[in-house]
Coordinates of C-alpha atoms in Angstrom, one line a residue:
Chain C
M156 CA 30.4 10.5 51.1
S157 CA 28.1 13.2 49.6
E158 CA 30.4 16.2 49.6
A159 CA 33.7 15.8 47.6
I160 CA 35.5 17.1 44.6
Q161 CA 33.9 15.4 41.7
V162 CA 35.5 16.6 38.5
V163 CA 38.7 18.5 37.8
G164 CA 39.5 19.2 34.2
L165 CA 42.6 19.4 32.1
Y166 CA 42.9 21.1 28.7
V167 CA 44.1 18.8 26.0
R168 CA 44.9 19.6 22.4
D169 CA 42.9 16.6 21.0
Q170 CA 40.4 14.6 22.8
D171 CA 40.9 11.4 20.8
E172 CA 44.6 11.5 21.4
A173 CA 44.0 12.2 25.2
H174 CA 41.6 9.3 25.3
E175 CA 44.2 7.0 23.7
F176 CA 46.7 8.3 26.3
Y177 CA 44.7 8.2 29.5
V178 CA 42.8 5.1 28.8
G179 CA 45.1 3.2 26.5
K180 CA 48.4 3.9 28.2
L181 CA 47.5 5.0 31.8
D182 CA 44.7 2.5 32.2
F183 CA 42.1 5.0 33.2
R184 CA 38.5 4.3 32.5
V185 CA 36.0 6.4 30.7
H186 CA 33.3 7.8 33.0
T187 CA 31.4 10.1 30.5
D188 CA 31.9 10.6 26.9
Q189 CA 29.1 12.8 25.6
R190 CA 29.0 14.7 22.3
N191 CA 26.9 17.5 21.2
G192 CA 27.9 18.7 17.7
D193 CA 31.5 19.7 17.9
Y194 CA 31.5 19.8 21.8
R195 CA 32.6 16.7 23.7
W196 CA 32.3 16.2 27.5
L197 CA 34.9 13.5 28.2
T198 CA 35.9 12.5 31.7
V199 CA 38.0 9.6 32.8
Q200 CA 38.7 7.9 36.2
H201 CA 41.6 6.3 37.9
P202 CA 40.7 2.7 38.2
K203 CA 41.2 2.8 41.9
Q204 CA 39.4 6.1 42.5
P205 CA 35.8 5.8 41.3
S206 CA 34.6 8.9 43.1
F207 CA 36.7 11.3 41.1
Q208 CA 36.7 12.3 37.5
L209 CA 39.4 13.8 35.5
G210 CA 38.0 15.9 32.7
L211 CA 39.8 16.0 29.3
F212 CA 38.5 19.1 27.7
R213 CA 39.5 21.0 24.6
P214 CA 39.5 24.7 24.8
Q215 CA 36.9 25.6 22.3
A216 CA 34.0 27.7 21.2
P217 CA 31.4 28.7 22.4
M218 CA 33.1 29.0 25.9
H219 CA 36.2 30.7 24.4
D220 CA 36.9 32.9 21.5
A221 CA 39.5 32.0 18.9
V222 CA 42.2 34.1 20.5
T223 CA 41.6 32.6 23.9
V224 CA 41.6 29.1 22.4
Q225 CA 45.0 29.8 20.8
A226 CA 46.4 31.1 24.1
L227 CA 45.2 28.2 26.1
N228 CA 46.5 25.7 23.5
E229 CA 49.9 27.4 23.7
L230 CA 50.0 27.5 27.5
V231 CA 49.2 23.7 27.6
A232 CA 51.9 23.1 25.0
K233 CA 54.4 25.2 27.1
G234 CA 53.8 23.0 30.1
A235 CA 52.5 26.0 31.9
M236 CA 49.5 24.3 33.4
P237 CA 49.6 23.5 37.2
P238 CA 51.3 20.4 38.5
L239 CA 49.4 17.0 38.6
V240 CA 50.4 14.4 41.1
M241 CA 49.5 10.8 41.2
A242 CA 50.2 8.3 44.0
V243 CA 51.7 5.0 43.0
D244 CA 52.7 1.8 44.9
D245 CA 55.8 1.2 43.0
C246 CA 57.3 4.1 41.1
F247 CA 60.0 2.0 39.3
A248 CA 57.5 -0.6 38.2
T249 CA 55.0 2.1 37.0
Y250 CA 57.8 3.9 35.2
A251 CA 58.9 0.8 33.5
R252 CA 55.4 -0.2 32.5
L253 CA 54.5 3.3 31.1
R254 CA 57.8 3.8 29.4
E255 CA 57.3 0.6 27.6
R256 CA 54.0 1.9 26.3
G257 CA 55.7 5.0 24.9
V258 CA 54.9 7.5 27.7
E259 CA 57.2 10.6 27.5
F260 CA 59.0 10.7 30.8
T261 CA 60.8 13.9 31.7
Q262 CA 62.4 12.6 34.8
E263 CA 63.4 9.0 35.7
P264 CA 62.5 7.7 39.1
I265 CA 64.6 9.4 41.8
A266 CA 64.7 8.2 45.5
R267 CA 64.8 11.2 47.7
Y268 CA 63.4 12.5 50.9
G269 CA 62.1 9.0 51.7
N270 CA 60.0 8.9 48.5
V271 CA 60.5 7.8 44.9
D272 CA 59.2 10.2 42.2
A273 CA 59.3 10.5 38.4
N274 CA 57.7 12.9 35.9
F275 CA 56.0 12.4 32.6
R276 CA 53.9 14.5 30.2
D277 CA 50.7 13.8 28.4
P278 CA 50.8 14.4 24.6
S279 CA 49.4 17.9 25.0
G280 CA 52.1 18.9 27.5
N281 CA 50.4 18.5 30.9
G282 CA 53.0 17.5 33.4
W283 CA 52.4 14.6 35.9
K284 CA 54.5 13.5 38.8
I285 CA 54.1 10.1 40.2
I286 CA 55.1 9.6 43.8
E287 CA 55.7 6.5 45.8
K288 CA 55.5 7.4 49.5
G289 CA 57.8 6.1 52.1
A290 CA 59.9 3.9 49.8
Chain X
M283 CA 45.0 26.6 13.9
P284 CA 44.2 24.1 11.1
R285 CA 42.7 20.9 12.3
P286 CA 44.7 17.7 11.8
V287 CA 41.9 16.5 9.6
Q288 CA 42.9 18.9 6.9
A289 CA 46.5 17.7 7.1
R290 CA 45.6 14.0 6.8
G291 CA 44.3 14.5 3.3
R292 CA 47.8 15.6 2.3
Q293 CA 49.7 12.6 3.5
G294 CA 49.8 11.1 0.0
L295 CA 52.5 13.6 -0.8
A296 CA 55.6 11.9 -2.0
K297 CA 58.2 11.6 0.7
S298 CA 60.8 13.4 -1.2
A299 CA 58.6 16.4 -1.7
V300 CA 57.8 16.5 1.9
R301 CA 61.4 16.4 2.7
D302 CA 62.2 19.3 0.4
I303 CA 59.5 21.4 2.0
L304 CA 60.7 20.6 5.5
L305 CA 64.2 21.5 4.5
S306 CA 63.1 24.7 3.1
L307 CA 61.3 25.5 6.4
G308 CA 64.5 25.0 8.2
W309 CA 64.3 21.4 9.4
Q310 CA 67.4 19.5 10.0
H311 CA 68.3 16.5 7.8
S312 CA 68.7 14.3 10.9
A313 CA 65.3 15.2 12.3
I314 CA 63.7 14.4 9.0
R315 CA 65.5 11.1 8.7
A316 CA 64.3 10.2 12.2
R317 CA 60.7 10.7 11.0
N318 CA 61.1 9.6 7.5
K319 CA 59.2 6.4 7.8
Q320 CA 56.2 8.1 9.2
I321 CA 55.7 11.7 8.5
V322 CA 53.3 12.3 11.3
T323 CA 50.2 14.5 11.4
D324 CA 51.9 16.9 13.7
D325 CA 54.7 17.5 11.1
L326 CA 52.2 18.1 8.3
V327 CA 50.3 20.6 10.4
L328 CA 53.5 22.4 11.2
L329 CA 54.4 22.2 7.5
F330 CA 51.2 23.8 6.2
H331 CA 51.6 26.4 8.9
G332 CA 54.5 27.8 6.9
E333 CA 56.5 29.8 9.5
T334 CA 54.8 27.8 12.3
Q335 CA 53.4 30.9 13.6
T336 CA 49.7 31.9 13.8
A337 CA 48.4 35.5 13.6
N338 CA 48.4 35.9 17.4
G339 CA 51.0 33.5 18.6
Q340 CA 53.1 30.4 18.0
C341 CA 51.8 27.1 16.8
P342 CA 51.1 24.9 19.8
L343 CA 52.6 21.9 18.1
L344 CA 55.9 23.8 17.7
V345 CA 55.7 24.9 21.3
R346 CA 55.2 21.3 22.4
R347 CA 58.4 20.4 20.6
L348 CA 60.3 23.3 22.3
L349 CA 59.0 22.1 25.6
R350 CA 60.8 18.8 24.9
A351 CA 64.1 20.7 24.8
K352 CA 63.2 22.6 28.0
D353 CA 62.3 19.3 29.7
R354 CA 65.7 17.8 28.6
M355 CA 67.5 20.7 30.2
D356 CA 65.5 20.3 33.3
A357 CA 66.3 16.6 33.5
S358 CA 70.1 17.1 32.9
S359 CA 71.0 20.7 33.6
H360 CA 74.6 19.6 34.4
E361 CA 75.1 18.5 30.9
A362 CA 76.3 20.8 28.1
W363 CA 73.4 22.1 25.9
P364 CA 74.7 23.8 22.9
V365 CA 72.0 25.1 20.5
E366 CA 72.5 22.4 18.0
R367 CA 71.7 19.7 20.6
L368 CA 68.6 21.5 21.8
A369 CA 67.4 22.2 18.2
K370 CA 67.8 18.5 17.5
V371 CA 65.7 17.6 20.4
S372 CA 63.0 19.9 19.2
G373 CA 63.3 18.9 15.5
V374 CA 63.8 22.5 14.3
S375 CA 66.7 24.3 12.7
E376 CA 69.4 25.9 14.9
A377 CA 68.7 29.3 13.3
H378 CA 65.1 29.0 14.3
F379 CA 65.5 27.4 17.7
A380 CA 66.8 30.1 20.0
R381 CA 64.3 32.7 18.8
A382 CA 61.3 30.3 19.0
F383 CA 62.4 29.2 22.4
R384 CA 62.6 32.7 23.7
K385 CA 59.3 33.6 22.2
A386 CA 57.7 30.6 23.9
F387 CA 59.3 30.8 27.3
G388 CA 60.3 34.4 27.6
I389 CA 63.9 33.6 28.2
P390 CA 66.8 32.6 26.0
P391 CA 67.6 28.9 26.2
H392 CA 71.2 29.4 27.7
R393 CA 69.8 31.7 30.4
Y394 CA 67.1 29.2 31.3
L395 CA 69.7 26.5 31.6
L396 CA 71.6 28.9 34.0
T397 CA 68.6 29.3 36.2
R398 CA 68.3 25.5 36.5
R399 CA 71.9 25.1 37.3
I400 CA 71.8 27.8 40.0
E401 CA 68.7 26.1 41.4
R402 CA 70.4 22.7 41.5
A403 CA 73.5 24.3 43.1
K404 CA 71.3 25.8 45.7
A405 CA 69.6 22.5 46.5
L406 CA 73.0 20.7 46.8
L407 CA 74.4 23.5 49.0
R408 CA 71.4 23.3 51.3
D409 CA 70.7 19.5 51.3
T410 CA 74.1 17.9 51.0
E411 CA 77.5 18.0 52.6
L412 CA 79.2 18.1 49.2
A413 CA 82.2 20.5 49.0
I414 CA 81.5 23.6 47.0
T415 CA 84.0 22.6 44.4
D416 CA 82.1 19.3 43.8
I417 CA 78.9 21.2 43.7
A418 CA 80.3 23.4 41.0
F419 CA 81.1 20.4 38.8
E420 CA 77.9 18.5 39.7
S421 CA 75.8 21.4 38.6
G422 CA 77.5 21.9 35.2
W423 CA 80.4 24.4 35.7
N424 CA 83.8 23.7 34.5
S425 CA 85.6 25.7 37.1
L426 CA 85.0 26.8 40.7
G427 CA 85.9 30.4 39.9
T428 CA 83.2 30.7 37.2
F429 CA 80.7 29.0 39.4
G430 CA 81.4 31.3 42.4
R431 CA 81.3 34.4 40.3
T432 CA 78.2 33.5 38.5
F433 CA 76.4 32.4 41.7
H434 CA 77.2 35.7 43.3
D435 CA 76.1 37.7 40.2
V436 CA 72.8 35.9 40.1
T437 CA 71.9 35.5 43.8
G438 CA 73.9 38.4 45.4
E439 CA 75.7 36.1 47.8
S440 CA 78.5 33.5 47.6
P441 CA 77.8 29.8 47.6
G442 CA 79.3 29.6 51.1
M443 CA 77.2 32.4 52.5
F444 CA 74.1 30.9 50.9
R445 CA 74.8 27.5 52.6
T446 CA 75.4 29.1 56.0
R447 CA 72.3 31.2 55.9
E448 CA 70.0 28.4 54.5
R449 CA 71.0 26.0 57.2
R450 CA 69.9 28.4 59.9
V451 CA 66.4 28.4 58.5
A452 CA 64.3 25.4 59.7
Q453 CA 62.7 23.5 56.9
E454 CA 59.0 23.1 57.8
M455 CA 57.9 22.5 54.3
G456 CA 57.5 18.7 54.4
Q457 CA 54.1 18.6 52.8
V458 CA 55.1 20.2 49.5
P459 CA 56.7 18.0 46.9
P460 CA 60.5 18.7 46.9
C461 CA 60.7 19.7 43.2
Y462 CA 58.2 22.5 43.7
L463 CA 60.1 23.7 46.8
S464 CA 63.3 23.6 44.8
A465 CA 61.6 25.6 42.0
A466 CA 60.9 28.4 44.4
H467 CA 64.7 28.9 44.7
R468 CA 65.1 29.2 40.9
P469 CA 66.4 32.6 40.1
D470 CA 64.1 34.8 38.0
L471 CA 66.6 36.0 35.4
T472 CA 64.8 38.6 33.5
I473 CA 68.1 40.2 32.4
A474 CA 71.4 38.8 31.2
V475 CA 73.9 37.9 34.0
S476 CA 76.5 40.3 32.4
E477 CA 73.9 43.1 32.6
K478 CA 73.1 42.2 36.2
R479 CA 76.8 42.2 37.1
R480 CA 77.2 45.6 35.5
R481 CA 74.4 47.1 37.4
N482 CA 75.6 45.6 40.7
R483 CA 78.9 47.3 40.0
C484 CA 77.3 50.6 39.5
Y485 CA 75.7 50.6 42.9
K486 CA 78.8 49.7 44.7

C-alpha cells in the first residue's frame, strides 16, 4: 500500500509526559523521536498498526507565536480538540488494564447499540473513545 | 506560561509554607490534604502563576482541572452537582470555580449541566420505552412538572411531542458513534432558561 494516511498529530502540553502516557500506559511504540534544539518531532504507533503514526507535538515557536501557543494549549486543556477513536477487542479488559495504570477515564464501559465503549483523556486533555464492535 | 522546569527548583519549599500560599490563593483544605504528600509540579506552576491567569487567557493547567469537573458532569449528569462538589473535583475554591468555569467553557456550570440533562432526556425519549416520569428522574429532575416545564422552555416542545416527532424520523446514522449523535441534540443554551422563558412569553 503506497497511498495512505501516514501521520496525524495531536497537540500535547508536554512531550515527555505524552511519551510516558502513550508508550508507558497505552503500550504504543516510538516511531520517530528527533530533536533539533527546542523542537522535537515525536511520533508513536499503535503496536498493531505499523503503517500509521500518531504525532505528539507541542504547539511552539517558530510555527506559532506566543499568543497562538497559549490559545492552543488552552484549547487542548479544555478538551476542545476533535474526537479520537480506537478500536479494541475487549473494552472491559482494556478499561481494567488502563485504569490500573492510572489512566483518567471519563466514562466507564457502557454496552449500547451492539458495541461497548468507554472514554478516557490523555494528561493534556485529548479525549479518546475506545470501542469494541459487535459485543 | 512558565515552564515546569522553573517550578521544579522550588519544590524544596517547606510543606507548610506551600499550604499557606495555596490557601491564600483560594485552594480548599481538602484539596491540599489530598495532595499534601506530593505537591506536584502542576500545583507549583499554578502557584507561581498567582491568579492562575496569563496576560491573554487562563492557565492551561487550571483549565485542565476545570475540564475534570466538566467530565464528571458529563459522566453523571443525573447526579446533583452543587458548586462545592465541582470545586472539589477541580481542586479550586468555590468562589473561584464558577467564574473560572464560565471563562473556560463559555457557560456557567449549572447551565452546562442542564444542557447535558436535556440531552440525556432526549436520548431516553427517543431510544427507550421509559415513561416520561421515569425519564424525568433518570435525567436528574426531582419532579415531573419541573422537567416538563424546563424541557419545553429549552426545546420549544413538550417531552411527549419530542418523542412522537423523533420516532417518525428514520435513524440512518449508524456509522457515527452514538455519543456524537447524541451531542448534536444538546441544546445550545447561550442565555439563561429564565430569560428564554421570558422571551418566549413576550412573543406569545
